[in-house]
Short mmCIF file of C-alpha atoms and ligand atoms in Angstrom, two decimals:
data_model
loop_
_atom_site.label_atom_id
_atom_site.label_comp_id
_atom_site.label_asym_id
_atom_site.label_seq_id
_atom_site.Cartn_x
_atom_site.Cartn_y
_atom_site.Cartn_z
CA MET A 527 -29.00 20.81 3.45
CA PRO A 528 -26.21 23.35 3.91
CA GLN A 529 -23.67 23.70 1.08
CA LEU A 530 -21.02 25.29 3.22
CA ALA A 531 -19.98 24.71 6.83
CA ILE A 532 -17.93 27.37 8.55
CA ILE A 533 -15.79 25.93 11.32
CA LEU A 534 -15.15 28.43 14.09
CA PRO A 535 -12.69 27.13 16.68
CA THR A 536 -13.07 29.19 19.81
CA LEU A 537 -11.22 29.79 23.02
CA ASN A 538 -12.62 32.71 25.00
CA GLU A 539 -14.38 34.47 22.12
CA ARG A 540 -17.73 35.13 23.83
CA GLU A 541 -18.08 38.76 22.78
CA ASN A 542 -17.04 38.05 19.19
CA LEU A 543 -19.60 35.39 18.28
CA ALA A 544 -22.90 37.25 17.84
CA PRO A 545 -21.44 40.02 15.63
CA LEU A 546 -19.60 37.38 13.59
CA ILE A 547 -22.82 35.46 12.87
CA THR A 548 -24.42 38.70 11.71
CA ARG A 549 -21.49 39.30 9.35
CA LEU A 550 -21.67 35.71 8.04
CA ASP A 551 -25.37 36.11 7.38
CA THR A 552 -24.78 39.31 5.42
CA ALA A 553 -21.88 37.87 3.45
CA LEU A 554 -23.49 34.55 2.57
CA GLY A 555 -26.79 35.66 1.02
CA GLY A 556 -27.83 33.02 -1.53
CA ILE A 557 -25.58 30.29 -0.09
CA THR A 558 -27.00 27.77 2.37
CA TRP A 559 -24.62 27.47 5.27
CA GLU A 560 -24.14 26.38 8.84
CA ALA A 561 -21.61 27.53 11.42
CA ILE A 562 -20.03 24.96 13.70
CA ILE A 563 -18.50 26.47 16.79
CA VAL A 564 -15.93 24.14 18.35
CA ASP A 565 -15.19 25.39 21.83
CA ASP A 566 -12.63 23.96 24.23
CA ASN A 567 -14.49 24.63 27.44
CA SER A 568 -13.69 28.37 27.46
CA ALA A 569 -13.70 29.98 30.89
CA ASP A 570 -15.63 33.02 29.62
CA GLY A 571 -18.75 31.00 28.74
CA THR A 572 -18.27 31.05 24.96
CA ALA A 573 -20.11 27.71 24.62
CA ASP A 574 -23.15 29.04 26.51
CA ALA A 575 -23.20 32.14 24.32
CA ALA A 576 -22.96 29.89 21.26
CA ARG A 577 -25.87 27.73 22.43
CA ALA A 578 -27.94 30.85 23.07
CA LEU A 579 -27.29 31.87 19.46
CA ALA A 580 -28.17 28.36 18.28
CA LEU A 581 -31.56 28.57 20.00
CA ALA A 582 -32.41 31.55 17.84
CA ASP A 583 -30.81 30.30 14.62
CA PRO A 584 -30.80 26.62 13.59
CA ARG A 585 -27.84 27.21 11.26
CA ILE A 586 -25.62 27.45 14.31
CA ARG A 587 -24.29 24.33 15.97
CA VAL A 588 -21.98 23.86 18.90
CA ILE A 589 -19.41 21.25 19.84
CA GLU A 590 -18.02 21.70 23.33
CA ARG A 591 -14.98 19.66 24.30
CA PHE A 592 -13.65 19.03 27.77
CA GLY A 593 -10.13 18.17 28.86
CA ARG A 594 -8.76 18.77 25.40
CA ARG A 595 -7.20 21.69 23.62
CA GLY A 596 -5.86 22.37 20.18
CA LEU A 597 -6.79 24.16 17.03
CA ALA A 598 -6.04 21.35 14.58
CA SER A 599 -8.16 18.75 16.33
CA ALA A 600 -10.99 21.28 16.77
CA VAL A 601 -11.02 21.90 13.02
CA VAL A 602 -11.03 18.17 12.22
CA GLU A 603 -13.85 17.45 14.65
CA GLY A 604 -15.88 20.31 13.22
CA ALA A 605 -15.38 18.95 9.71
CA CYS A 606 -16.43 15.48 10.80
CA ALA A 607 -19.65 16.86 12.30
CA THR A 608 -21.05 18.38 9.13
CA ALA A 609 -22.72 16.93 6.05
CA ALA A 610 -22.07 20.08 4.02
CA GLN A 611 -20.02 19.46 0.89
CA TYR A 612 -17.65 22.36 1.51
CA VAL A 613 -15.95 23.54 4.64
CA ALA A 614 -14.28 26.84 5.53
CA VAL A 615 -12.03 27.42 8.52
CA MET A 616 -11.75 30.88 10.03
CA ASP A 617 -10.79 32.68 13.25
CA ALA A 618 -13.74 33.70 15.40
CA ASP A 619 -12.06 36.99 16.34
CA HIS A 620 -13.00 38.95 13.18
CA GLN A 621 -9.47 38.91 11.77
CA HIS A 622 -10.82 37.05 8.73
CA ASP A 623 -13.33 38.90 6.57
CA PRO A 624 -16.43 36.73 5.87
CA ALA A 625 -17.11 38.75 2.71
CA LEU A 626 -14.45 36.64 0.93
CA LEU A 627 -16.36 33.38 1.43
CA PRO A 628 -18.57 33.46 -1.72
CA ALA A 629 -15.55 33.97 -3.99
CA MET A 630 -13.61 31.27 -2.13
CA LEU A 631 -16.51 28.85 -2.47
CA ALA A 632 -16.88 29.63 -6.18
CA ASP A 633 -13.24 28.65 -6.85
CA VAL A 634 -13.60 25.23 -5.24
CA SER A 635 -17.17 24.39 -6.30
CA GLY A 636 -16.39 25.59 -9.83
CA GLY A 637 -13.48 23.14 -10.04
CA LYS A 638 -10.84 25.84 -10.32
CA ALA A 639 -9.04 24.78 -7.13
CA ASP A 640 -8.90 22.03 -4.52
CA ILE A 641 -8.29 24.53 -1.78
CA VAL A 642 -8.54 28.32 -1.57
CA VAL A 643 -6.38 30.22 0.87
CA ALA A 644 -7.02 33.79 2.01
CA SER A 645 -3.53 35.27 1.97
CA ARG A 646 -2.20 38.07 4.13
CA PHE A 647 0.83 38.57 1.92
CA MET A 648 -0.14 38.52 -1.76
CA PRO A 649 -0.47 41.69 -3.83
CA GLY A 650 -3.66 43.44 -2.83
CA ALA A 651 -3.60 41.96 0.67
CA ASP A 652 -2.49 43.64 3.84
CA ALA A 653 -1.27 42.14 7.07
CA GLY A 654 -2.20 45.15 9.18
CA GLY A 655 -3.67 42.97 11.92
CA LEU A 656 -0.32 41.31 12.60
CA GLU A 657 0.82 43.30 15.57
CA GLY A 658 4.30 44.72 15.10
CA VAL A 659 6.70 44.84 12.18
CA GLY A 660 8.80 42.07 13.75
CA ARG A 661 5.94 39.64 13.69
CA GLU A 662 5.12 40.53 10.11
CA ASN A 663 8.70 40.02 8.91
CA ALA A 664 9.05 36.75 10.81
CA SER A 665 5.82 35.61 9.25
CA ARG A 666 7.02 36.42 5.72
CA LEU A 667 10.31 34.59 6.31
CA ALA A 668 8.58 31.51 7.69
CA ASN A 669 6.29 31.57 4.67
CA ARG A 670 9.15 31.58 2.21
CA LEU A 671 10.77 28.60 3.96
CA ALA A 672 7.46 26.77 4.12
CA CYS A 673 7.02 27.21 0.37
CA LYS A 674 10.41 25.65 -0.29
CA LEU A 675 9.45 22.69 1.88
CA THR A 676 5.97 21.87 0.70
CA GLY A 677 6.92 22.67 -2.88
CA THR A 678 3.85 24.85 -3.20
CA GLU A 679 3.97 28.39 -4.48
CA LEU A 680 1.94 29.97 -1.73
CA THR A 681 2.35 33.45 -0.34
CA ASP A 682 0.78 32.47 2.98
CA PRO A 683 0.92 28.73 3.81
CA MET A 684 0.42 29.56 7.49
CA SER A 685 -2.91 31.28 6.92
CA GLY A 686 -5.73 30.29 9.25
CA TYR A 687 -8.45 31.09 6.70
CA PHE A 688 -9.13 28.59 3.90
CA LEU A 689 -11.84 26.59 2.18
CA LEU A 690 -11.91 23.09 0.68
CA GLU A 691 -14.13 20.09 0.06
CA THR A 692 -15.12 18.56 3.39
CA GLU A 693 -14.48 15.03 2.19
CA ARG A 694 -10.88 15.92 1.33
CA LEU A 695 -10.24 17.24 4.82
CA ARG A 696 -11.89 14.20 6.40
CA SER A 697 -9.87 11.79 4.29
CA LEU A 698 -6.62 13.54 5.23
CA ALA A 699 -7.55 13.74 8.91
CA PRO A 700 -5.97 10.41 9.95
CA ARG A 701 -2.68 11.55 8.43
CA LEU A 702 -2.56 14.98 10.06
CA SER A 703 -0.05 15.25 12.84
CA GLY A 704 -2.55 17.22 14.94
CA ILE A 705 0.11 18.69 17.19
CA GLY A 706 -1.98 21.85 17.25
CA PHE A 707 0.15 24.17 15.20
CA LYS A 708 -0.61 25.41 11.71
CA ILE A 709 -3.23 23.13 10.19
CA LEU A 710 -3.05 24.43 6.61
CA LEU A 711 0.63 23.53 6.36
CA ASP A 712 -0.26 20.17 7.83
CA ILE A 713 -3.01 19.59 5.23
CA LEU A 714 -0.73 20.58 2.36
CA SER A 715 2.04 18.23 3.40
CA ALA A 716 -0.30 15.35 4.33
CA SER A 717 -1.83 15.17 0.88
CA ALA A 718 -0.21 12.52 -1.32
CA GLU A 719 -1.29 14.21 -4.56
CA PRO A 720 -0.38 17.86 -5.09
CA LEU A 721 -3.36 20.12 -4.42
CA ARG A 722 -4.46 22.81 -6.82
CA ILE A 723 -4.46 26.00 -4.79
CA THR A 724 -5.70 29.49 -5.44
CA GLU A 725 -5.16 32.47 -3.20
CA ILE A 726 -7.34 35.45 -2.55
CA PRO A 727 -6.09 38.66 -0.94
CA LEU A 728 -7.11 39.23 2.67
CA HIS A 729 -7.13 42.48 4.58
CA PHE A 730 -6.06 40.96 7.86
CA ALA A 731 -7.79 42.94 10.58
CA GLY A 732 -6.90 43.37 14.24
CA ARG A 733 -8.80 41.03 16.54
CA ARG A 734 -12.09 42.55 17.67
CA SER A 735 -11.99 41.63 21.34
CA GLY A 736 -10.09 39.33 23.68
CA GLN A 737 -6.48 38.26 23.30
CA SER A 738 -4.49 36.00 20.97
CA LYS A 739 -4.00 32.46 22.22
CA LEU A 740 -1.35 31.62 19.70
CA ASP A 741 1.32 33.97 20.93
CA ARG A 742 4.21 31.60 20.39
CA THR A 743 6.66 33.04 17.96
CA ILE A 744 6.13 32.13 14.36
CA ALA A 745 9.75 31.00 14.07
CA PHE A 746 9.23 28.44 16.84
CA GLU A 747 5.95 27.30 15.33
CA PHE A 748 7.68 26.84 12.03
CA LEU A 749 10.62 24.87 13.40
CA VAL A 750 8.21 22.54 15.16
CA GLY A 751 6.28 22.06 11.92
CA LEU A 752 9.51 21.32 10.09
CA TYR A 753 10.63 18.75 12.63
CA ASP A 754 7.18 17.19 12.64
CA ARG A 755 7.25 16.72 8.89
CA LEU A 756 10.77 15.34 8.68
CA LEU A 757 11.25 13.31 11.86
CA GLY A 758 7.92 13.26 13.69
CA ARG A 759 7.24 9.72 12.47
CA PHE A 760 10.29 8.38 14.31
CA VAL A 761 10.31 10.34 17.55
CA PRO A 762 6.97 12.08 18.25
CA THR A 763 7.29 15.85 18.05
CA ARG A 764 6.02 16.58 21.51
CA PHE A 765 8.32 14.07 23.10
CA ALA A 766 11.26 15.57 21.17
CA LEU A 767 10.37 19.00 22.58
CA PHE A 768 10.03 17.57 26.06
CA ALA A 769 13.39 15.80 25.82
CA THR A 770 15.09 18.94 24.49
CA VAL A 771 13.74 20.96 27.38
CA GLY A 772 15.00 18.18 29.69
CA ALA A 773 18.49 18.43 28.19
CA VAL A 774 18.51 22.20 28.77
CA GLY A 775 17.38 21.44 32.33
CA VAL A 776 20.48 19.30 32.88
CA GLY A 777 22.52 22.41 32.08
CA VAL A 778 20.54 24.40 34.63
CA HIS A 779 21.07 21.65 37.18
CA MET A 780 24.84 21.63 36.66
CA ALA A 781 25.08 25.42 36.79
CA VAL A 782 23.15 25.66 40.07
CA LEU A 783 25.11 22.75 41.52
CA ALA A 784 28.44 24.34 40.61
CA LEU A 785 27.34 27.66 42.05
CA LEU A 786 26.22 26.23 45.40
CA TYR A 787 28.70 23.38 45.88
CA LEU A 788 31.88 24.80 44.40
CA MET A 789 31.45 28.50 45.01
CA ALA A 790 29.15 28.90 48.00
CA GLY A 791 30.56 25.84 49.74
CA SER A 792 27.25 24.13 50.57
CA GLY A 793 27.25 20.43 51.39
CA PHE A 794 26.88 18.22 48.32
CA ILE A 795 23.51 16.71 49.26
CA LEU A 796 21.93 20.10 49.90
CA ALA A 797 23.41 21.57 46.73
CA GLN A 798 22.25 18.58 44.69
CA ALA A 799 18.73 18.81 46.14
CA LEU A 800 18.45 22.53 45.43
CA ALA A 801 19.85 22.06 41.92
CA THR A 802 17.29 19.31 41.27
CA PHE A 803 14.48 21.57 42.41
CA ALA A 804 15.75 24.46 40.30
CA ALA A 805 16.00 22.24 37.21
CA MET A 806 12.51 20.79 37.73
CA SER A 807 11.02 24.26 38.13
CA PHE A 808 12.84 25.52 35.07
CA ASN A 809 11.68 22.53 33.03
CA PHE A 810 8.10 23.04 34.16
CA TRP A 811 8.21 26.67 33.10
CA LEU A 812 9.80 25.98 29.69
CA ASN A 813 7.52 23.05 28.92
CA ASN A 814 4.54 25.22 29.78
CA GLN A 815 5.81 27.92 27.41
CA LEU A 816 6.87 25.72 24.49
CA THR A 817 6.05 22.01 24.61
CA TYR A 818 2.51 22.59 25.77
CA ALA A 819 2.02 26.10 24.37
CA ASP A 820 -1.31 24.95 22.97
CA ARG A 821 -2.50 23.78 26.38
CA ARG A 822 -0.61 26.31 28.46
CA LEU A 823 -1.60 26.54 32.12
CA ARG A 824 -2.51 30.11 32.96
CA GLY A 825 -3.43 31.87 36.19
CA THR A 826 -1.69 31.56 39.54
CA GLY A 827 -3.75 28.61 40.84
CA ALA A 828 -3.40 26.49 37.70
CA VAL A 829 0.32 27.21 37.39
CA LEU A 830 1.00 26.39 41.05
CA ARG A 831 -0.96 23.12 40.84
CA GLY A 832 0.84 22.25 37.60
CA TRP A 833 4.22 23.04 39.11
CA LEU A 834 3.60 20.82 42.14
CA GLY A 835 2.25 18.05 39.92
CA PHE A 836 5.28 18.28 37.66
CA CYS A 837 7.71 18.05 40.60
CA ALA A 838 5.82 15.00 41.91
CA THR A 839 5.93 13.40 38.47
CA CYS A 840 9.65 14.03 38.16
CA ALA A 841 10.26 12.48 41.58
CA VAL A 842 8.64 9.26 40.38
CA GLY A 843 10.64 9.42 37.15
CA ALA A 844 13.85 9.86 39.11
CA LEU A 845 13.06 6.75 41.18
CA ALA A 846 12.48 4.73 38.02
CA ASN A 847 15.69 6.11 36.57
CA ILE A 848 17.81 5.23 39.61
CA ALA A 849 16.21 1.81 40.09
CA LEU A 850 16.84 0.73 36.51
CA ALA A 851 20.37 2.15 36.36
CA GLY A 852 21.22 0.43 39.67
CA LEU A 853 19.82 -2.90 38.48
CA LEU A 854 21.74 -2.79 35.20
CA GLU A 855 24.98 -1.70 36.84
CA ALA A 856 24.72 -4.48 39.42
CA ARG A 857 24.38 -7.00 36.55
CA GLY A 858 27.65 -5.87 35.09
CA VAL A 859 26.40 -3.39 32.44
CA HIS A 860 28.91 -0.59 31.86
CA TRP A 861 28.09 2.30 34.18
CA MET A 862 27.59 4.83 31.38
CA LEU A 863 25.22 2.56 29.52
CA ALA A 864 23.31 1.86 32.74
CA ALA A 865 23.04 5.59 33.47
CA GLY A 866 21.88 6.30 29.90
CA ALA A 867 19.17 3.63 30.10
CA GLY A 868 18.01 5.10 33.41
CA ILE A 869 17.80 8.58 31.92
CA VAL A 870 15.76 7.40 28.92
CA ILE A 871 13.32 5.47 31.11
CA GLY A 872 13.01 8.43 33.47
CA ALA A 873 12.32 10.82 30.58
CA VAL A 874 9.70 8.60 28.95
CA TRP A 875 8.04 8.10 32.31
CA ASN A 876 8.01 11.83 33.10
CA TYR A 877 6.62 12.59 29.67
CA ALA A 878 3.87 10.00 29.89
CA LEU A 879 2.78 11.07 33.36
CA SER A 880 3.03 14.83 32.94
CA SER A 881 1.33 14.94 29.55
CA ARG A 882 -1.60 13.23 31.19
CA PHE A 883 -1.68 14.58 34.71
CA VAL A 884 -0.14 18.06 34.39
CA TRP A 885 -1.16 19.26 30.91
CA GLY A 886 -3.83 16.67 30.24
CA ARG A 887 -7.28 15.86 31.44
CA TYR A 888 -6.71 15.40 35.15
N1 GDP B 187 -11.25 25.18 20.05
C1 GDP B 187 -10.09 25.85 20.14
N2 GDP B 187 -9.93 27.05 19.55
C2 GDP B 187 -8.75 27.69 19.68
C3 GDP B 187 -7.66 27.16 20.40
N3 GDP B 187 -6.60 28.04 20.32
C4 GDP B 187 -7.06 29.08 19.60
N4 GDP B 187 -8.35 28.89 19.21
C5 GDP B 187 -9.19 29.75 18.36
O1 GDP B 187 -8.59 29.73 17.09
C6 GDP B 187 -8.66 31.02 16.47
C7 GDP B 187 -7.23 31.53 16.22
O2 GDP B 187 -6.59 31.85 17.42
P1 GDP B 187 -6.05 33.31 17.74
O3 GDP B 187 -5.89 33.42 19.21
O4 GDP B 187 -6.93 34.31 17.05
O5 GDP B 187 -4.64 33.23 17.02
P2 GDP B 187 -3.91 34.38 16.18
O6 GDP B 187 -4.91 34.85 15.14
O7 GDP B 187 -2.71 33.69 15.59
O8 GDP B 187 -3.57 35.44 17.18
C8 GDP B 187 -9.48 31.88 17.42
O9 GDP B 187 -10.83 31.84 17.03
C9 GDP B 187 -9.27 31.21 18.77
O10 GDP B 187 -10.35 31.44 19.64
C10 GDP B 187 -7.85 25.87 21.02
O11 GDP B 187 -6.95 25.33 21.66
N5 GDP B 187 -9.06 25.26 20.86
MG1 MG B 188 -6.83 35.45 15.39
#
């Protein structure tokens, strides 16, 4: 029976796995452990590489997921798949030093802490692996704000390397927002009772091979986390992002329309059609960058298919919008109210369809 499960979420980490298992084995002498690799159908064959490792070493297990993406849900599913009493979460790219695990485990199993966080920013740590001074400063700032919010005195609440009792993570799982951003912050704010936390200094290394998948800016990540905590219960975070992007798209639409209709003297219908297309394309691009950063479509083929799908979705949404607004207006509802209702229905419809058919499973 393993004492400790190490959850390794992976997305295109094929080359990093075998050396990481070797390092875990060296670091964890005397501790019984298993590694659970949770792979989201990586294109580079990470899951096959993981299964090949598992054939040679029964301590390695693999969960492969299809049609889904997201770090937070990968971590939760890994934790639900182990019977080990303790669980550690770490990057599979060698940025997190496995040599810290025994000390982290000792703090939690010895009753000193409920959760141990490997910090990039406490005295004795170094954040060398954070590429660029800008990213490091942004990260420190976000951390200070996060501390104020969660009321915890942590130097690195956005760390991706931590250890806790598996049962605690499982019991919090239904309350995690799971939007796919920083899961530690999510765990800290989901817990009703304050958690006892200790930190251990981490020498944050550069990633060994492959590229970062979480290249959204930390400031954006943080704002999303903030919104999610304060208002996510009322209007779901992803829908709020989608609607905000839509509102910016209205601005793009008006700008293009003004340019073509007023300045270039095109006919209104043509100008309106081109403006609509420009706004849809802009919205697709921005949603792909921000709203669905964790499921971003990459590569020319996928982006083109997504773009076409998004335009088709929006066309259906526009029909629903116009139909409802027309119906309400004909029944004597004030025209502004009718238009507003149409816009809301159109937005909800677009969101529902595109989250499923453009950035979802199909
Ligand atoms: N299963 C799964 N793993 C992911 C996903 N996104 C990132 N990862 C993995 O999570 C870890 C952290 O991501 P990484 O790209 O290193 O982020 P960074 O350290 O912030 O640059 C790595 O092991 C990634 O392979 C995802 O959507 N699903
Ligand atoms: Mg990393």
